[in-house]
């Protein structure tokens, strides 16, 4: 048998994970002697059931862990993986949306916090069980409760008082967190640089009202900073950067941000999938090459817009 | 490009330095882009006691939007025109801005206090801003310290923790400036002038002028005109052949600007000049220390003679005596030898092929980017030293709950770890052909559950004659310093880059940061690991011929750490302990000369230990399993007596049975070997040694013409992933006509076999077993198109000879006689001979494949063997 070694690079990984391979190609990948290849193909949503069945008995734990993350598994494979002897595989399958409720409830009461944490992040875990896990002794479990979309607002509110910043930060990212809760949380971030990251999460959270976001954006544009200092925290470019990454963005917000004086903000906006070609064509004329490069990388940009940006020059990366 | 605004800014600054306020103001007005400099013009006017102009320009600056001018303007009005009508409104605005803690207003108010030398008030005004790591705020305080290093108020405000000794203050200032260097060209220039002021201080003279110049060049490239001129002056004054700045002056057309500013020809004093990097210290430091002077003078002679080895030896000597500056100077000659260069911005690079580079780079980089950790000494005996009872006291165990929490995490992380005791675990880690046991011990220390992850790393020096040179000598301060540098290397994120990106424990709660520790214990045994890594490995302490001291390095973590924090602590502790042990092992392996200069102890991985422990015979008598296995195995190899093998397997440990995989089979031993290997195989789903050995057993029985006896061994070997065994199995079953049985086995083991191919034989045999399976499928009636798809599969079958032949044979059998013959004729003669040999052997077979073989020979143009006997049965 000829020896085929596949180079593990970003391009190949993307192809192995995403491409709809032929049945035969899948067999080459699934039976590869390189566990790294098997790890990747196990994630492919188009993986045929017969091969998923083979992979469920792979000796490499990491292959079974990745298989458990594959969204298109049969009930039989899910059952097999949920009986795996390795806790890492159990943790992976505990997050699977198709895991039967009975098994999920069993995992949410597991003696290891690792499994409870995984179960708490399962999108099908009922609100009542999340409410129980809200009092878990491990903050990792509470964090997963805080970021689970099924967690009820009153439970999220009670988690606002958690002693771990990681838990509170997870609330900021939860798209089901009510707007008033996020507003309350935002107030706590005022003047506290240590919690910048979850201020960003709130501003990016689609539940947080865009009206308020626009107000914050406009406040952030006031020239109250010393330009020569160029200090990130003292200027409000942090807020503006976070807002430019928000998805979805309304036309009004886009039209405000598109003229931002800071090229980093415009760059993030150029990457935003809310932008139609109408706005991308404007950003294609941006004086900054980095912004134009972001336009070219936005899948919503038309060929004409990409050509314009390219003609004006893109950012060059020199490995030397 | 350098913009007109940058040129104007530079020129205005020059005018202001010359107190040419009229020129400065005129240029600001003309430019229209640099109004923030008006405040500086107003301040110069005030220095010149020109009240009216000062007021006028402050007002102008404030009207242009410069809020920093507001406090100055108010101050002047209050002092000289308290009845001015606009004063109440200005005061009101200032107070409103103060209420919102406006940075600009606070900045100027603090500066006013500094001007009046009211440092406590200035620091009070900036109390919140001091924590924001703000260069503008800290710059003024640092400048004050450069001039007045004994200003205790400022020292305290900046977090200085030392005694106030000038040397400590200079080191502190150096560190603070270096903190800002990356972000602000002004910081670099301030740092440069600070270096000039303290050029004779060892901490400054150690800075390579080339590195400083490289940094200035970095800012010069970004268009800092002042950096270009300063760099140019520095290169000239240091007589360095560095034309980069000259080129930038030409490139950016700055000649005229240089002439106007008078900087072009100005030769500044510099940190280079005639100072050597490792100069003899002067001033307070050396005058009180004759020994220090002697060391530095000797080093200077070595430097002048370009004697790197001599220089290194002198610095090591000085460092061992605790003479300041010597430890850091060690890195200079070593860096030259190893090709390491250091740039303040980029960090240390080069010397990647030397095991000593992490130490050299670490010494160099820790100067500018120190790591914050303490290395404490633990006095209590650790569990790994008392497991066999040589020491009596033990720390109480952690709670069962925490032991379980740790075990589950270890399993989750995929570590194969051996449990030695209820609370003591061992991860045998391979280093250069030997193992170091990495221990994890869960203890309760004064009511708090802790996890200690540690490993023996050094020991007393032991000569080959087994004489212990220094049985109780502790690690010296010098050795501990080296250890700290090595820990820094594994602890910091990107330790050798110019940027500080935190350390392994940065994200953990500040009150529960794991603690690095060393521990030394007198012992008369050493941990030994026998066998391959995994469950079978035998970890046991072997007695040594004399008492000696072992030194352990480890990290203690609070077991109340939760979730990701706990995982980080465990992962990083293992990583760091392994990392330090690895550094020491490689350093010792690469250069014994260096090692003996630096260390008075041995690395734990030294091969000396093999001679230092008691011999196998004695250890076996004392019941040590590893020694017993070696003893019995050796005895069998020497005497070939079955009873030796029986003794071996009667130890009833997996490793003893594994030893049988290395036995040559014969009629006398095959049963014993086969039985025990089968028992061992029950513990595994895949194992190369066992599967190959079982395949050999299968072959042995097949050679005895006993396929039925061979079958269970071949099947077990196939279950463990042996392509060879499965290939043999399917061939034999095909010849016996047991096609369905063969296909079933093939399907059962196929995935395991293909995913555990390691050797070229595994790959060749995998092609073979696919081909053999296709033959069985053919016999079962599978369509010829499906069969052809198997054989024609280039990816799997590659150059497998039979796979090329069978599709042609199918065509031949389907009537394409001529075309098939032509294809076969195109085969190499060697391939045809190989095929003929195979089919000749099977052509006399009575079953399905006998007919296939005869047809194959016909296609190959070779006559089949005639059957012998009257009834053709031979």
Coordinates of C-alpha atoms in Angstrom, one line a residue, chain B residues 500-737:
Chain B
X500 CA 5.6 41.2 28.0
X501 CA 2.6 39.0 27.4
X502 CA 2.1 37.6 30.9
X503 CA 2.9 34.3 32.4
X504 CA 1.3 30.9 32.7
X505 CA -0.8 31.8 35.7
X506 CA -1.8 35.4 34.7
X507 CA -5.5 34.4 34.4
X508 CA -5.7 32.8 37.8
X509 CA -7.2 34.6 40.9
X510 CA -4.4 36.7 42.4
X511 CA -4.9 35.2 45.8
X512 CA -4.4 31.6 44.5
X513 CA -1.4 31.8 42.2
X514 CA 0.5 28.5 42.4
X515 CA 3.8 28.7 44.1
X516 CA 7.1 27.4 42.7
X517 CA 9.2 25.5 45.2
X518 CA 12.3 23.4 45.7
X519 CA 12.8 20.7 48.1
X520 CA 15.9 18.7 49.1
X521 CA 15.9 15.3 50.8
X522 CA 18.5 12.9 52.0
X523 CA 17.7 9.5 50.5
X524 CA 19.3 6.1 49.9
X525 CA 17.1 5.1 47.0
X526 CA 16.2 6.4 43.6
X527 CA 13.0 6.1 41.6
X528 CA 13.3 3.8 38.6
X529 CA 10.9 3.3 35.8
X530 CA 11.1 0.0 33.9
X531 CA 9.3 -0.9 30.7
X532 CA 7.5 1.1 28.0
X533 CA 5.4 4.1 29.0
X534 CA 1.8 3.3 29.9
X535 CA 0.0 1.1 32.4
X536 CA 2.7 -1.6 32.3
X537 CA 5.5 0.6 33.4
X538 CA 6.9 -0.4 36.8
X539 CA 7.8 2.6 39.0
X540 CA 9.7 1.7 42.1
X541 CA 12.4 3.1 44.3
X542 CA 15.7 1.2 43.9
X543 CA 18.2 1.2 46.8
X544 CA 21.5 3.0 46.1
X545 CA 24.9 2.1 47.4
X546 CA 25.2 5.2 49.6
X547 CA 23.1 8.1 50.9
X548 CA 22.9 11.2 48.9
X549 CA 20.7 14.3 48.4
X550 CA 18.0 14.8 45.8
X551 CA 16.7 18.2 44.8
X552 CA 13.1 18.4 43.6
X553 CA 11.5 21.3 41.7
X554 CA 7.8 21.7 41.7
X555 CA 4.7 23.8 41.9
X556 CA 2.1 23.9 44.6
X557 CA -1.5 24.7 43.6
X558 CA -4.5 25.5 45.8
X559 CA -7.0 22.7 45.3
X560 CA -9.8 25.2 45.8
X561 CA -9.1 26.5 42.3
X562 CA -12.0 25.6 40.1
X563 CA -12.8 24.8 36.5
X564 CA -10.5 26.4 33.9
X565 CA -8.3 27.8 36.7
X566 CA -7.7 24.4 38.1
X567 CA -7.0 22.9 34.7
X568 CA -4.6 25.7 33.9
X569 CA -2.7 25.1 37.2
X570 CA -2.4 21.4 36.5
X571 CA -1.4 21.6 32.9
X572 CA 1.1 24.4 33.4
X573 CA 2.6 22.8 36.5
X574 CA 3.3 19.6 34.5
X575 CA 4.6 21.6 31.6
X576 CA 6.9 23.7 33.7
X577 CA 8.3 20.8 35.8
X578 CA 9.0 18.8 32.6
X579 CA 10.4 21.9 30.9
X580 CA 12.9 22.6 33.7
X581 CA 13.9 19.0 33.9
X582 CA 14.3 18.9 30.1
X583 CA 16.5 22.0 30.1
X584 CA 18.8 20.6 32.7
X585 CA 19.0 17.2 30.9
X586 CA 19.9 18.8 27.6
X587 CA 22.3 21.2 29.1
X588 CA 24.2 18.4 30.8
X589 CA 24.1 16.3 27.6
X590 CA 25.4 19.1 25.4
X591 CA 28.3 20.4 27.4
X592 CA 29.9 18.8 30.5
X593 CA 32.4 21.6 30.5
X594 CA 29.8 24.3 30.9
X595 CA 27.9 22.1 33.3
X596 CA 30.8 21.7 35.7
X597 CA 31.4 25.4 35.7
X598 CA 27.8 26.2 36.5
X599 CA 26.7 23.3 38.7
X600 CA 28.1 21.6 41.8
X601 CA 25.4 18.9 41.4
X602 CA 24.3 16.4 38.8
X603 CA 21.1 16.2 36.7
X604 CA 18.8 13.4 37.8
X605 CA 19.0 11.9 34.3
X606 CA 22.7 11.3 34.5
X607 CA 23.6 7.8 33.4
X608 CA 25.8 7.5 36.5
X609 CA 22.7 6.3 38.4
X610 CA 22.6 3.0 36.5
X611 CA 25.8 2.1 38.3
X612 CA 24.9 3.8 41.6
X613 CA 21.8 1.6 42.3
X614 CA 22.3 -1.9 43.7
X615 CA 22.7 -4.5 41.0
X616 CA 19.8 -6.5 39.6
X617 CA 20.7 -9.7 41.5
X618 CA 20.6 -7.9 44.9
X619 CA 17.5 -5.8 44.0
X620 CA 15.7 -8.9 42.8
X621 CA 16.4 -10.6 46.1
X622 CA 14.9 -7.6 47.8
X623 CA 11.7 -8.1 45.7
X624 CA 12.1 -5.3 43.2
X625 CA 10.0 -6.3 40.2
X626 CA 12.0 -4.6 37.4
X627 CA 15.1 -6.3 38.6
X628 CA 13.4 -9.7 38.9
X629 CA 12.1 -9.4 35.3
X630 CA 15.6 -8.5 34.0
X631 CA 17.2 -11.3 36.0
X632 CA 14.9 -14.1 34.7
X633 CA 14.9 -12.8 31.2
X634 CA 18.7 -12.6 31.1
X635 CA 18.9 -16.1 32.6
X636 CA 16.7 -17.5 29.8
X637 CA 18.8 -15.8 27.1
X638 CA 21.9 -17.4 28.6
X639 CA 20.6 -20.9 29.5
X640 CA 17.5 -21.3 27.2
X641 CA 15.7 -23.2 30.0
X642 CA 12.0 -23.2 30.0
X643 CA 12.0 -22.9 33.8
X644 CA 13.5 -19.4 33.5
X645 CA 10.5 -18.4 31.4
X646 CA 8.2 -20.0 33.9
X647 CA 9.8 -18.0 36.6
X648 CA 9.4 -14.9 34.5
X649 CA 5.7 -15.3 33.9
X650 CA 5.0 -16.4 37.5
X651 CA 5.8 -12.8 38.5
X652 CA 2.4 -12.2 37.2
X653 CA 2.9 -8.7 36.0
X654 CA 2.2 -7.5 32.5
X655 CA 5.7 -6.3 31.9
X656 CA 7.1 -9.8 32.5
X657 CA 4.7 -11.3 30.0
X658 CA 5.7 -8.6 27.5
X659 CA 9.3 -9.8 27.7
X660 CA 8.1 -12.9 25.9
X661 CA 7.6 -10.9 22.8
X662 CA 11.3 -10.9 22.4
X663 CA 11.7 -14.7 22.6
X664 CA 12.6 -16.8 19.6
X665 CA 9.9 -19.5 19.3
X666 CA 10.6 -23.2 19.4
X667 CA 8.6 -26.3 20.1
X668 CA 9.5 -26.2 23.8
X669 CA 8.5 -22.7 24.6
X670 CA 5.7 -21.9 22.1
X671 CA 2.8 -23.0 24.3
X672 CA 4.0 -21.0 27.3
X673 CA 4.7 -17.9 25.2
X674 CA 1.4 -18.2 23.3
X675 CA -0.7 -18.6 26.4
X676 CA 0.8 -15.7 28.2
X677 CA 0.8 -13.4 25.2
X678 CA -2.9 -14.1 24.8
X679 CA -3.5 -13.2 28.4
X680 CA -1.5 -10.0 28.0
X681 CA -3.4 -9.2 24.8
X682 CA -6.6 -9.1 26.7
X683 CA -5.6 -5.8 28.2
X684 CA -5.0 -4.1 24.9
X685 CA -6.9 -2.9 21.9
X686 CA -3.8 -2.2 19.9
X687 CA -0.1 -3.0 20.5
X688 CA 2.6 -3.4 17.9
X689 CA 4.9 -5.7 20.0
X690 CA 2.2 -8.1 21.0
X691 CA 0.5 -8.3 17.7
X692 CA 3.8 -9.0 15.9
X693 CA 4.6 -11.7 18.5
X694 CA 1.2 -13.3 18.1
X695 CA 1.5 -13.3 14.3
X696 CA 4.8 -15.1 14.8
X697 CA 3.0 -17.7 17.0
X698 CA 0.4 -18.1 14.2
X699 CA 3.1 -18.6 11.6
X700 CA 4.8 -21.1 13.8
X701 CA 1.7 -23.2 14.0
X702 CA 1.0 -22.8 10.2
X703 CA 4.5 -24.0 9.5
X704 CA 3.5 -27.0 11.6
X705 CA 0.6 -27.4 9.1
X706 CA -1.8 -26.6 11.9
X707 CA -4.0 -23.8 10.8
X708 CA -6.7 -24.4 13.4
X709 CA -4.1 -24.0 16.1
X710 CA -2.8 -20.8 14.4
X711 CA -6.2 -19.3 14.0
X712 CA -6.8 -17.8 17.5
X713 CA -3.4 -16.2 17.5
X714 CA -3.8 -14.7 14.1
X715 CA -7.3 -13.4 15.0
X716 CA -6.0 -11.8 18.2
X717 CA -3.1 -10.3 16.3
X718 CA -5.6 -8.9 13.7
X719 CA -7.7 -7.5 16.5
X720 CA -4.6 -5.6 17.8
X721 CA -4.2 -4.2 14.3
X722 CA -1.8 -6.6 12.6
X723 CA -2.2 -6.3 8.8
X724 CA 0.2 -9.2 8.3
X725 CA -1.9 -11.5 10.5
X726 CA -5.2 -10.5 8.8
X727 CA -3.6 -11.0 5.4
X728 CA -2.4 -14.5 6.3
X729 CA -5.7 -15.3 7.8
X730 CA -7.8 -14.3 4.8
X731 CA -5.5 -16.1 2.4
X732 CA -5.6 -19.3 4.3
X733 CA -9.4 -19.1 4.8
X734 CA -9.8 -18.5 1.1
X735 CA -7.8 -21.5 0.3
X736 CA -10.0 -23.5 2.7
X737 CA -13.1 -22.1 1.1

